[in-house]
Short mmCIF file of C-alpha atoms in Angstrom, two decimals:
data_model
loop_
_atom_site.label_atom_id
_atom_site.label_comp_id
_atom_site.label_asym_id
_atom_site.label_seq_id
_atom_site.Cartn_x
_atom_site.Cartn_y
_atom_site.Cartn_z
CA MET J 1 62.74 77.21 31.92
CA ALA J 2 65.37 78.10 34.46
CA ASN J 3 68.14 75.60 35.03
CA LYS J 4 69.90 76.55 38.25
CA LEU J 5 72.32 73.61 38.46
CA MET J 6 75.90 74.64 39.14
CA SER J 7 79.06 73.41 40.81
CA ALA J 8 80.03 74.28 44.39
CA ALA J 9 82.89 76.37 43.01
CA GLN J 10 80.50 78.33 40.78
CA ALA J 11 78.19 79.02 43.72
CA VAL J 12 80.96 80.08 46.09
CA ALA J 13 82.55 82.27 43.39
CA GLN J 14 79.58 84.60 43.94
CA ILE J 15 80.87 85.36 47.45
CA LYS J 16 83.11 88.44 47.39
CA ASP J 17 85.26 90.02 50.08
CA GLY J 18 83.28 91.84 52.72
CA MET J 19 79.93 90.20 51.94
CA THR J 20 77.36 89.13 54.51
CA VAL J 21 76.84 85.37 54.32
CA GLY J 22 74.02 83.57 56.11
CA ILE J 23 74.48 79.85 56.79
CA GLY J 24 71.43 77.66 57.43
CA GLY J 25 71.12 74.74 59.82
CA TRP J 26 71.53 74.71 63.60
CA GLY J 27 74.61 73.65 65.61
CA PRO J 28 75.54 70.20 64.23
CA ARG J 29 72.35 69.90 62.16
CA ARG J 30 71.80 70.25 58.39
CA LYS J 31 74.69 72.63 57.77
CA PRO J 32 75.82 73.09 54.13
CA MET J 33 79.28 71.82 55.08
CA ALA J 34 80.48 70.93 51.57
CA LEU J 35 79.71 74.50 50.48
CA VAL J 36 81.44 75.78 53.62
CA ARG J 37 84.54 73.73 52.72
CA GLU J 38 84.39 75.26 49.23
CA LEU J 39 84.25 78.70 50.87
CA LEU J 40 87.25 77.75 53.04
CA ARG J 41 89.21 76.97 49.85
CA SER J 42 88.12 80.22 48.17
CA PRO J 43 89.93 83.58 48.41
CA ALA J 44 86.90 85.35 49.97
CA ARG J 45 87.70 87.18 53.20
CA ASP J 46 86.44 89.82 55.67
CA LEU J 47 83.05 88.12 55.73
CA THR J 48 80.16 88.90 58.03
CA VAL J 49 78.79 85.48 58.94
CA VAL J 50 75.22 85.12 60.18
CA ALA J 51 74.45 81.68 61.64
CA TYR J 52 72.96 79.54 64.36
CA GLY J 53 76.51 78.37 64.65
CA GLY J 54 78.25 75.03 64.70
CA ALA J 55 81.46 73.81 63.07
CA ASP J 56 80.66 76.00 60.05
CA VAL J 57 81.39 79.06 62.17
CA GLY J 58 84.32 77.42 63.96
CA MET J 59 86.03 76.48 60.69
CA LEU J 60 85.48 79.89 59.08
CA CYS J 61 86.96 81.50 62.22
CA ALA J 62 89.91 79.12 62.20
CA ALA J 63 90.59 79.96 58.55
CA GLY J 64 90.55 83.71 59.27
CA LYS J 65 87.58 84.34 56.96
CA VAL J 66 85.40 86.07 59.54
CA LYS J 67 85.46 89.80 60.18
CA LYS J 68 82.20 89.87 62.07
CA LEU J 69 79.91 87.17 63.43
CA VAL J 70 76.18 87.58 64.06
CA PHE J 71 75.18 84.78 66.43
CA ALA J 72 73.09 83.59 69.38
CA PHE J 73 75.28 80.57 70.08
CA VAL J 74 78.05 78.50 68.54
CA SER J 75 77.94 74.89 69.72
CA LEU J 76 78.24 71.30 68.57
CA ASP J 77 75.59 70.41 71.19
CA PHE J 78 77.09 67.12 72.43
CA ILE J 79 80.39 69.02 72.52
CA PRO J 80 78.94 72.18 74.06
CA LEU J 81 81.84 74.55 73.42
CA GLU J 82 83.01 75.04 69.82
CA PRO J 83 86.82 75.09 70.09
CA TYR J 84 87.83 77.28 67.14
CA PHE J 85 85.06 79.81 67.76
CA ARG J 86 86.27 80.04 71.37
CA GLN J 87 89.83 80.67 70.22
CA ALA J 88 88.67 83.43 67.89
CA ARG J 89 86.57 85.09 70.59
CA GLN J 90 89.16 84.74 73.35
CA SER J 91 91.90 86.22 71.20
CA GLY J 92 89.66 89.12 70.17
CA ALA J 93 90.05 88.15 66.51
CA ILE J 94 86.45 88.80 65.47
CA GLU J 95 83.79 91.46 65.91
CA VAL J 96 80.48 90.10 67.15
CA MET J 97 76.81 90.90 67.25
CA GLU J 98 75.54 88.55 69.93
CA VAL J 99 71.76 88.35 70.11
CA ASP J 100 69.02 86.08 71.43
CA GLU J 101 67.99 83.14 69.19
CA GLY J 102 64.56 84.68 68.75
CA LEU J 103 65.92 88.18 68.07
CA PHE J 104 68.10 86.63 65.37
CA MET J 105 64.99 85.09 63.82
CA LEU J 106 63.17 88.44 63.94
CA GLY J 107 66.13 90.08 62.17
CA LEU J 108 65.91 87.56 59.31
CA LYS J 109 62.14 87.96 59.23
CA ALA J 110 62.43 91.76 59.02
CA ALA J 111 64.85 91.43 56.10
CA ALA J 112 62.49 88.96 54.43
CA MET J 113 59.55 91.35 54.98
CA ARG J 114 61.59 94.33 53.73
CA VAL J 115 61.00 96.35 56.91
CA PRO J 116 63.86 98.03 58.85
CA PHE J 117 63.03 96.46 62.23
CA ILE J 118 60.54 94.44 64.25
CA PRO J 119 59.55 95.59 67.75
CA THR J 120 59.95 93.10 70.58
CA ARG J 121 60.47 92.84 74.33
CA ILE J 122 63.40 90.43 73.83
CA GLY J 123 66.69 91.84 75.02
CA LEU J 124 65.28 94.39 77.47
CA GLY J 125 67.21 94.38 80.73
CA THR J 126 70.13 92.39 79.28
CA ASP J 127 73.65 93.08 78.06
CA VAL J 128 72.51 92.29 74.52
CA LEU J 129 71.57 95.98 74.40
CA LYS J 130 74.78 97.14 76.11
CA HIS J 131 77.09 95.31 73.70
CA ASN J 132 75.04 96.15 70.58
CA PRO J 133 74.67 99.93 70.70
CA ASP J 134 73.21 99.80 67.19
CA LEU J 135 70.27 97.91 68.59
CA LYS J 136 67.93 100.77 69.45
CA LEU J 137 64.90 101.23 71.64
CA VAL J 138 61.76 102.80 70.18
CA PRO J 139 58.72 104.30 71.94
CA SER J 140 55.51 102.53 71.07
CA PRO J 141 52.84 104.68 69.43
CA TYR J 142 50.29 102.63 71.38
CA ASP J 143 51.60 102.55 74.96
CA GLY J 144 54.07 104.42 77.15
CA LYS J 145 56.75 101.74 76.89
CA HIS J 146 60.06 101.56 75.07
CA TRP J 147 60.55 98.42 72.97
CA VAL J 148 63.58 96.83 71.36
CA ALA J 149 63.75 97.52 67.60
CA MET J 150 65.45 94.42 66.21
CA PRO J 151 67.07 95.58 62.95
CA ALA J 152 66.69 93.61 59.75
CA LEU J 153 69.57 91.22 58.98
CA PRO J 154 69.75 91.36 55.18
CA LEU J 155 72.12 88.81 53.64
CA ASP J 156 74.09 89.08 50.43
CA VAL J 157 74.23 85.30 50.15
CA ALA J 158 72.61 82.38 51.97
CA LEU J 159 74.14 78.89 51.91
CA LEU J 160 71.74 76.04 52.73
CA HIS J 161 71.59 72.26 52.54
CA VAL J 162 68.40 70.29 51.84
CA ASP J 163 67.40 66.66 51.36
CA ARG J 164 66.41 67.03 47.70
CA ALA J 165 65.89 69.63 45.01
CA ASP J 166 65.17 69.87 41.30
CA ALA J 167 67.07 71.92 38.73
CA ARG J 168 64.56 74.78 39.00
CA GLY J 169 65.34 75.27 42.71
CA VAL J 170 62.34 73.55 44.26
CA CYS J 171 63.81 72.37 47.57
CA GLN J 172 62.52 69.80 50.02
CA VAL J 173 63.28 69.25 53.71
CA LYS J 174 61.83 66.13 55.32
CA GLY J 175 63.65 66.37 58.62
CA PRO J 176 61.56 67.42 61.62
CA ASP J 177 62.83 71.01 61.64
CA LEU J 178 63.60 73.79 59.14
CA TYR J 179 65.98 75.61 61.52
CA MET J 180 64.87 78.97 59.97
CA ASP J 181 66.34 77.99 56.57
CA ASP J 182 63.23 79.43 54.93
CA LEU J 183 63.96 82.81 56.54
CA PHE J 184 67.63 82.69 55.46
CA ALA J 185 66.46 82.10 51.87
CA ARG J 186 64.02 85.01 52.02
CA ALA J 187 66.49 87.37 53.74
CA ALA J 188 69.19 86.85 51.08
CA LYS J 189 69.80 88.45 47.70
CA SER J 190 71.17 85.13 46.43
CA THR J 191 70.60 81.67 47.90
CA PHE J 192 72.75 78.67 46.99
CA VAL J 193 71.44 75.29 48.06
CA SER J 194 73.26 71.98 48.13
CA CYS J 195 71.11 68.85 48.01
CA ASP J 196 71.64 65.21 48.87
CA GLU J 197 69.40 64.09 46.00
CA LEU J 198 68.69 65.78 42.70
CA VAL J 199 65.20 64.86 41.48
CA GLU J 200 62.94 65.47 38.48
CA SER J 201 60.28 68.12 39.03
CA SER J 202 57.65 65.39 38.78
CA HIS J 203 58.85 64.14 42.19
CA PHE J 204 56.93 66.93 43.92
CA ALA J 205 53.66 66.01 42.21
CA GLN J 206 53.51 62.72 44.11
CA GLY J 207 51.30 62.35 47.18
CA GLU J 208 52.16 64.90 49.90
CA GLU J 209 55.73 65.56 48.69
CA ALA J 210 55.00 69.23 47.89
CA ARG J 211 54.04 69.89 51.53
CA TYR J 212 57.72 69.52 52.47
CA VAL J 213 58.82 72.39 50.21
CA PRO J 214 59.31 75.38 52.55
CA TRP J 215 60.04 78.23 50.14
CA GLU J 216 59.28 79.14 46.53
CA ARG J 217 61.87 78.35 43.83
CA SER J 218 62.11 82.12 43.19
CA GLU J 219 64.12 82.25 46.46
CA THR J 220 66.67 79.72 45.15
CA THR J 221 69.47 81.13 43.00
CA GLY J 222 71.59 78.03 42.48
CA VAL J 223 71.37 74.28 43.12
CA VAL J 224 74.46 72.16 43.75
CA HIS J 225 74.11 68.38 43.80
CA LEU J 226 76.31 67.24 46.69
CA PRO J 227 75.40 63.85 48.16
CA TYR J 228 76.18 63.84 51.92
CA GLY J 229 76.92 67.54 51.57
CA ALA J 230 75.87 68.17 55.19
CA HIS J 231 78.48 65.81 56.67
CA PRO J 232 79.74 65.93 59.46
CA SER J 233 76.44 67.62 60.44
CA SER J 234 73.19 65.68 60.12
CA CYS J 235 70.57 65.64 57.40
CA ALA J 236 67.63 63.94 59.12
CA PRO J 237 66.02 61.63 58.17
CA LEU J 238 68.81 60.58 55.79
CA TYR J 239 71.75 60.51 58.25
CA GLY J 240 72.72 61.68 61.73
CA PHE J 241 75.70 63.81 62.70
CA ASP J 242 79.13 62.17 62.86
CA THR J 243 80.14 62.26 66.54
CA LYS J 244 83.46 60.54 65.86
CA HIS J 245 84.43 63.10 63.23
CA PHE J 246 83.35 66.03 65.42
CA LYS J 247 85.48 64.65 68.27
CA GLU J 248 88.48 64.45 65.96
CA TYR J 249 87.78 68.00 64.76
CA ALA J 250 87.44 69.30 68.34
CA ALA J 251 90.61 67.47 69.42
CA SER J 252 92.57 69.07 66.58
CA ALA J 253 92.09 72.48 68.22
CA LYS J 254 94.25 71.33 71.15
CA GLU J 255 97.17 70.32 68.94
CA GLU J 256 99.96 72.49 67.60
CA GLY J 257 99.13 73.12 63.95
CA GLY J 258 95.86 71.27 64.49
CA TRP J 259 93.77 73.41 62.15
CA ALA J 260 96.38 73.22 59.36
CA ASN J 261 96.38 69.43 59.68
CA TYR J 262 92.58 69.26 59.66
CA PHE J 263 92.47 71.61 56.68
CA ASP J 264 95.00 69.56 54.70
CA ARG J 265 93.20 66.31 55.33
CA TYR J 266 89.52 67.29 55.14
CA VAL J 267 89.25 70.62 53.31
CA GLN J 268 92.07 70.67 50.76
CA CYS J 269 90.52 67.90 48.67
CA SER J 270 87.58 67.15 46.41
CA GLN J 271 84.17 66.21 47.85
CA GLU J 272 84.74 62.63 46.59
CA GLN J 273 88.10 62.45 48.39
CA TYR J 274 86.49 63.95 51.48
CA LEU J 275 83.77 61.31 51.55
CA GLU J 276 86.37 58.54 51.29
CA ARG J 277 88.51 60.11 54.05
CA VAL J 278 85.55 60.22 56.47
CA GLY J 279 84.72 56.56 55.90
CA GLY J 280 82.86 56.48 52.60
CA PRO J 281 79.25 57.15 51.58
CA GLU J 282 78.02 53.81 52.95
CA ALA J 283 79.31 54.64 56.42
CA ILE J 284 77.71 58.11 56.36
CA ALA J 285 74.39 56.65 55.27
CA LYS J 286 74.46 54.49 58.41
CA LEU J 287 75.17 57.32 60.88
CA PRO J 288 72.34 57.04 63.40
CA LEU J 289 69.96 59.92 64.05
CA PRO J 290 70.68 61.38 67.49
CA VAL J 291 68.50 60.46 70.47
CA PHE J 292 68.04 62.90 73.35
CA MET P 1 65.98 55.18 107.06
CA SER P 2 67.75 54.19 103.87
CA GLU P 3 70.21 56.60 102.34
CA ILE P 4 68.59 59.04 99.88
CA ALA P 5 70.86 60.20 97.09
CA LEU P 6 71.25 63.99 97.07
CA VAL P 7 70.53 64.17 93.35
CA ASP P 8 67.24 62.32 93.84
CA ARG P 9 66.28 64.70 96.63
CA ILE P 10 67.01 67.69 94.40
CA ILE P 11 65.08 66.28 91.42
CA CYS P 12 62.02 65.49 93.52
CA ALA P 13 62.08 68.93 95.14
CA ALA P 14 62.58 70.60 91.75
CA ALA P 15 59.62 68.69 90.32
CA GLN P 16 57.37 70.91 92.47
CA VAL P 17 58.16 74.11 90.57
CA TRP P 18 55.58 73.41 87.84
CA LYS P 19 52.93 72.32 90.38
CA ASP P 20 50.58 75.27 89.92
CA ASP P 21 51.47 76.20 86.33
CA GLY P 22 48.59 74.43 84.59
CA GLU P 23 48.99 73.75 80.87
CA VAL P 24 52.44 75.17 80.12
CA LEU P 25 55.44 73.82 78.25
CA ALA P 26 57.94 72.51 80.81
CA THR P 27 61.48 72.61 79.47
CA GLY P 28 64.32 71.15 81.51
CA ILE P 29 67.79 71.66 80.03
CA GLY P 30 70.16 68.99 81.33
CA ILE P 31 69.58 65.76 83.19
CA VAL P 32 68.34 67.09 86.56
CA PRO P 33 65.95 69.73 85.16
CA ARG P 34 64.58 67.34 82.55
CA LEU P 35 63.97 64.59 85.10
CA ALA P 36 62.33 67.12 87.43
CA ALA P 37 59.97 68.25 84.67
CA SER P 38 59.30 64.64 83.66
CA LEU P 39 58.51 63.65 87.24
CA CYS P 40 56.15 66.61 87.59
CA MET P 41 54.31 65.75 84.39
CA ARG P 42 53.93 62.13 85.44
CA SER P 43 52.80 62.69 89.02
CA ILE P 44 52.10 66.29 90.08
CA ASN P 45 50.82 68.41 87.19
CA THR P 46 49.68 65.97 84.53
CA ASP P 47 48.53 68.88 82.32
CA LEU P 48 52.13 69.90 81.63
CA MET P 49 53.46 69.74 78.09
CA MET P 50 56.96 68.54 77.18
CA THR P 51 58.99 67.90 74.05
CA ASP P 52 61.25 65.04 73.03
CA SER P 53 64.10 67.63 73.18
CA GLU P 54 64.08 67.69 69.38
CA ALA P 55 61.00 68.69 67.41
CA TRP P 56 57.82 67.18 68.88
CA ILE P 57 55.49 67.69 71.83
CA VAL P 58 55.01 64.31 73.48
CA GLN P 59 52.08 62.80 75.37
CA GLU P 60 54.34 61.52 78.13
CA PRO P 61 57.93 62.36 79.10
CA VAL P 62 60.57 60.45 77.16
CA PRO P 63 62.92 58.45 79.44
CA ILE P 64 66.49 59.76 79.17
CA GLY P 65 69.35 57.90 77.50
CA PRO P 66 69.27 55.03 75.00
CA ARG P 67 65.63 54.24 74.21
CA GLY P 68 65.69 50.45 73.93
CA GLY P 69 62.22 49.50 72.72
CA TYR P 70 60.60 52.74 73.94
CA GLN P 71 58.54 54.53 71.29
CA VAL P 72 58.09 58.30 71.60
CA LYS P 73 54.38 59.19 71.77
CA ARG P 74 54.05 62.34 69.65
CA GLU P 75 51.29 64.88 70.17
CA SER P 76 52.20 67.80 67.89
CA HIS P 77 55.07 69.35 65.99
CA MET P 78 57.31 71.67 68.04
CA GLY P 79 60.19 72.81 65.84
CA PHE P 80 62.40 75.72 66.85
CA ALA P 81 60.32 78.44 65.15
CA ARG P 82 57.23 77.18 66.94
CA ILE P 83 59.09 77.06 70.25
CA PHE P 84 59.55 80.82 69.84
CA ASP P 85 55.82 81.24 69.18
CA ASN P 86 55.21 79.43 72.46
CA VAL P 87 57.88 81.41 74.33
CA TRP P 88 56.53 84.75 73.14
CA GLY P 89 53.04 83.79 74.29
CA GLY P 90 54.39 83.15 77.79
CA LYS P 91 52.99 79.64 78.33
CA ARG P 92 56.28 78.05 79.32
CA HIS P 93 58.41 77.50 82.43
CA ALA P 94 62.00 76.47 81.78
CA MET P 95 64.63 75.16 84.17
CA VAL P 96 68.12 75.98 82.96
CA GLY P 97 71.71 75.96 84.17
CA PRO P 98 73.40 79.37 84.07
CA THR P 99 77.16 79.58 84.61
CA GLN P 100 76.76 82.70 86.76
CA VAL P 101 73.82 84.10 88.78
CA ASP P 102 73.80 87.42 90.63
CA ARG P 103 71.80 89.00 93.45
CA PHE P 104 69.18 90.26 90.97
CA GLY P 105 68.57 86.77 89.56
CA GLN P 106 70.32 87.74 86.34
CA GLY P 107 71.91 84.74 84.61
CA ASN P 108 74.86 84.25 82.25
CA ILE P 109 75.82 81.44 79.86
CA SER P 110 77.67 83.58 77.32
CA MET P 111 81.18 84.47 78.42
CA VAL P 112 83.27 85.02 81.53
CA GLY P 113 85.73 87.86 81.98
CA SER P 114 85.79 91.63 82.31
CA ASP P 115 86.61 92.35 78.63
CA TYR P 116 83.69 91.46 76.38
CA ALA P 117 85.80 91.92 73.25
CA LYS P 118 88.33 89.37 74.52
CA PRO P 119 86.65 87.02 77.00
CA LYS P 120 88.68 85.05 79.50
CA SER P 121 86.42 82.13 78.67
CA MET P 122 83.94 82.07 75.82
CA MET P 123 81.03 79.74 76.40
CA LEU P 124 77.86 79.32 74.38
CA GLY P 125 76.52 82.79 73.66
CA VAL P 126 73.26 84.12 75.12
CA ARG P 127 71.20 81.45 73.28
CA GLY P 128 67.50 81.95 74.10
CA PHE P 129 68.03 83.37 77.60
CA PRO P 130 67.05 87.01 76.85
CA GLY P 131 63.77 86.01 75.22
CA ASN P 132 62.94 83.25 77.69
CA SER P 133 63.56 85.39 80.73
CA ILE P 134 61.34 88.29 79.71
CA ASN P 135 58.53 86.10 78.41
CA HIS P 136 57.98 83.29 80.88
CA ALA P 137 58.91 81.77 84.23
CA ASN P 138 62.41 80.38 84.70
CA SER P 139 64.05 78.30 87.42
CA PHE P 140 67.73 77.43 87.75
CA PHE P 141 69.75 74.34 88.59
CA VAL P 142 73.35 74.84 89.77
CA PRO P 143 75.24 71.61 90.54
CA ASN P 144 78.13 73.28 92.36
CA HIS P 145 77.10 76.08 94.71
CA SER P 146 80.03 78.51 95.01
CA THR P 147 80.94 82.19 94.85
CA LYS P 148 82.19 81.52 91.30
CA VAL P 149 78.60 80.88 90.23
CA PHE P 150 76.75 83.13 92.67
CA VAL P 151 78.89 86.17 92.01
CA SER P 152 79.28 89.27 94.16
CA GLY P 153 78.75 91.87 91.43
CA GLU P 154 76.61 91.55 88.35
CA VAL P 155 77.17 88.53 86.11
CA ASP P 156 79.77 89.20 83.41
CA MET P 157 77.21 89.11 80.56
CA VAL P 158 73.58 89.56 81.53
CA ALA P 159 71.94 86.97 79.29
CA SER P 160 68.70 86.60 81.25
CA VAL P 161 66.91 89.56 82.77
CA GLY P 162 66.45 89.72 86.54
CA TYR P 163 65.10 92.06 89.19
CA ASN P 164 67.60 94.87 88.64
CA PRO P 165 65.86 98.27 88.82
CA ALA P 166 68.86 99.98 87.18
CA ARG P 167 68.17 98.04 83.98
CA LEU P 168 64.50 98.90 83.60
CA GLU P 169 63.63 100.70 80.38
CA GLN P 170 60.96 103.38 80.15
CA GLY P 171 57.45 102.22 81.04
CA TRP P 172 58.44 98.81 82.42
CA SER P 173 58.22 97.37 85.96
CA LEU P 174 60.39 94.65 87.48
CA GLU P 175 57.45 92.27 87.76
CA GLU P 176 56.74 92.65 84.03
CA VAL P 177 60.27 91.85 82.90
CA ALA P 178 61.35 89.06 85.28
CA ASP P 179 59.81 85.90 86.71
CA VAL P 180 62.68 84.02 88.33
CA ARG P 181 61.10 81.23 90.39
CA TYR P 182 63.47 78.82 92.17
CA VAL P 183 67.16 77.99 92.31
CA PHE P 184 68.23 74.42 93.13
CA THR P 185 71.81 73.70 94.10
CA ASN P 186 73.81 70.93 95.74
CA LEU P 187 73.38 72.81 99.05
CA CYS P 188 69.89 74.27 99.11
CA VAL P 189 66.81 75.69 97.45
CA MET P 190 66.48 79.46 97.04
CA ASP P 191 64.09 81.94 95.46
CA PHE P 192 63.95 85.71 95.03
CA GLY P 193 61.10 86.20 97.49
CA GLY P 194 63.00 88.26 100.09
CA PRO P 195 62.42 92.00 100.59
CA ASN P 196 62.77 93.81 97.24
CA HIS P 197 63.31 90.50 95.45
CA GLN P 198 66.34 89.67 97.59
CA ALA P 199 67.57 86.10 97.17
CA ARG P 200 66.01 84.02 99.96
CA LEU P 201 66.86 80.64 101.41
CA VAL P 202 63.85 78.31 100.98
CA SER P 203 65.23 75.01 102.28
CA LEU P 204 68.53 73.37 103.18
CA HIS P 205 69.56 69.89 102.13
CA PRO P 206 70.26 67.59 105.13
CA GLY P 207 73.53 68.38 106.88
CA VAL P 208 73.93 71.82 105.32
CA THR P 209 73.77 75.00 107.42
CA ALA P 210 72.57 78.44 106.40
CA ALA P 211 76.03 79.79 107.24
CA GLN P 212 77.62 77.36 104.77
CA VAL P 213 75.26 78.50 102.02
CA GLN P 214 75.93 82.15 102.77
CA GLU P 215 79.67 81.52 102.66
CA ALA P 216 79.36 79.89 99.23
CA THR P 217 77.24 82.78 97.91
CA GLY P 218 78.78 86.05 96.72
CA PHE P 219 75.83 88.23 97.83
CA PRO P 220 73.79 88.52 101.03
CA LEU P 221 70.94 86.04 101.33
CA TYR P 222 67.68 86.66 103.12
CA ILE P 223 67.59 83.89 105.70
CA PRO P 224 64.22 83.38 107.44
CA ASP P 225 64.16 82.45 111.15
CA GLN P 226 63.08 78.94 110.33
CA VAL P 227 64.56 77.25 107.26
CA PRO P 228 63.12 73.78 106.65
CA THR P 229 65.07 70.79 105.36
CA THR P 230 64.46 69.92 101.71
CA ALA P 231 61.77 67.25 101.73
CA ASP P 232 62.53 63.54 101.42
CA PRO P 233 61.38 61.98 98.14
CA THR P 234 58.53 59.51 98.53
CA PRO P 235 59.02 55.86 97.54
CA ALA P 236 56.51 56.44 94.72
CA GLN P 237 58.58 59.36 93.39
CA LEU P 238 61.77 57.29 93.52
CA ALA P 239 60.09 54.45 91.64
CA LEU P 240 58.95 56.88 88.94
CA LEU P 241 62.42 58.37 88.76
CA ALA P 242 63.88 54.92 88.10
CA GLU P 243 61.46 54.55 85.19
CA LEU P 244 62.31 57.97 83.76
CA ASP P 245 66.07 57.39 84.10
CA PRO P 246 66.46 53.67 83.37
CA HIS P 247 70.25 53.93 82.93
CA ASN P 248 70.78 55.95 86.14
CA LEU P 249 72.43 58.79 84.20
CA ARG P 250 71.61 61.14 87.10
CA ALA P 251 74.13 59.38 89.35
CA SER P 252 77.08 61.29 87.87
CA VAL P 253 75.49 64.75 87.70
CA LEU P 254 76.89 66.04 90.99
CA GLY P 255 80.33 64.72 90.20
CA ALA P 256 79.97 61.79 92.65
#
């Protein structure tokens, strides 16, 4: 029986220069931040990053890991503008493929379905077409119209964070939204998942627990047990996002050497040290879920 | 007559945009649009659907700000993937806040500057604007009416499609690709109901002249002979608004 347990370093060691890496979650929500920090410490570079972006994208930009970014937005939501992503864009440091949130989803879906594109009306009449010349129009065989052919977005690797998983790669999300993580898993050749709780397989046999498993274990390549591995993003219903930490992170972008200082304090350390430096596991467990 | 706050006047006027929409998902991004949608659902079009701004359709609009003892009344799941299912079916009318709007009703929230590869100011990215704009009705709220927002040329990054014939692809008509309804600002209400979808002045807030609006707008407006004053809110509307915004978060929206 497959045992997919591994360390964060073992998972991230699979990411080579020039690969396309999809990152699950949405803005400040359920991002695999501990795996992202591992990636920040790794030698991998020239990455194409595909994400509904938050601080994951900002940090990878700040660290010079990103060659190209496929995105619809990069935002921390309550801090609308992601500071390090802005710096990277405004200095022309990264190539981008900027598409609609729904187009992005269709690209993952096409990759998951193993088709080259999905036709849609999304993007017609907008500069999404102008700035993405690779995004072609196709005539419909059924009407006289031209439609946008959203190309598949195949991923070499997907990094995801879930509430709980077993060693075989059965993953569970109990928060109210999947944020397309299921599509990231299906679009990727290899999917590495960090989990807050590692459980026995028998867990999923209880009551309705199996209904909260959004993809088959065949889509999971590796499982890394990282309690609070989404921090400073949220992992509802376990903990909310850390507004205080995000404010400190955003403020660092305004300081001389701010990223280097942030990196030294919060990235260049073990996950245990990190958890202590952000206030300890007990404090994270008490972070309230956001209210809108 | 007691003093009516401008923001209250705008919200109550904006609440009318969903009046004849029937059972659609009303999405208001930001305090003013969300309160307008909430007010409409409570008093004008009670068939409207709304979310809790997270992942659920709710039976009644959720008051904004800290909840106190208020319990959200869920009706169905409405995660992001399902929002797209709804968007693509067209049964939605959103009110959003673009950073730039042009004479075609095209909107931008992505970036500002003439060099896309190196923006003067990077903002959010196009988010869901391209898909929203070609699939369902959209209205805009702009808190600070100026030529910086209502630009003279095209917006720097066309994120939402408008009535620009030059951008039509083969087989499509303007009416199929765009449904820009109303624009609410701190000066007036506009729509794109002038000749050939020209931006048109619908009403002026008290004390504002058509000339002032034109001066603050980077493109020519269609100004009818008679432009009414934006309606006063009713006492019943104001009472509802106080319920929907118990912490008076709307007071700071216009920078007052």
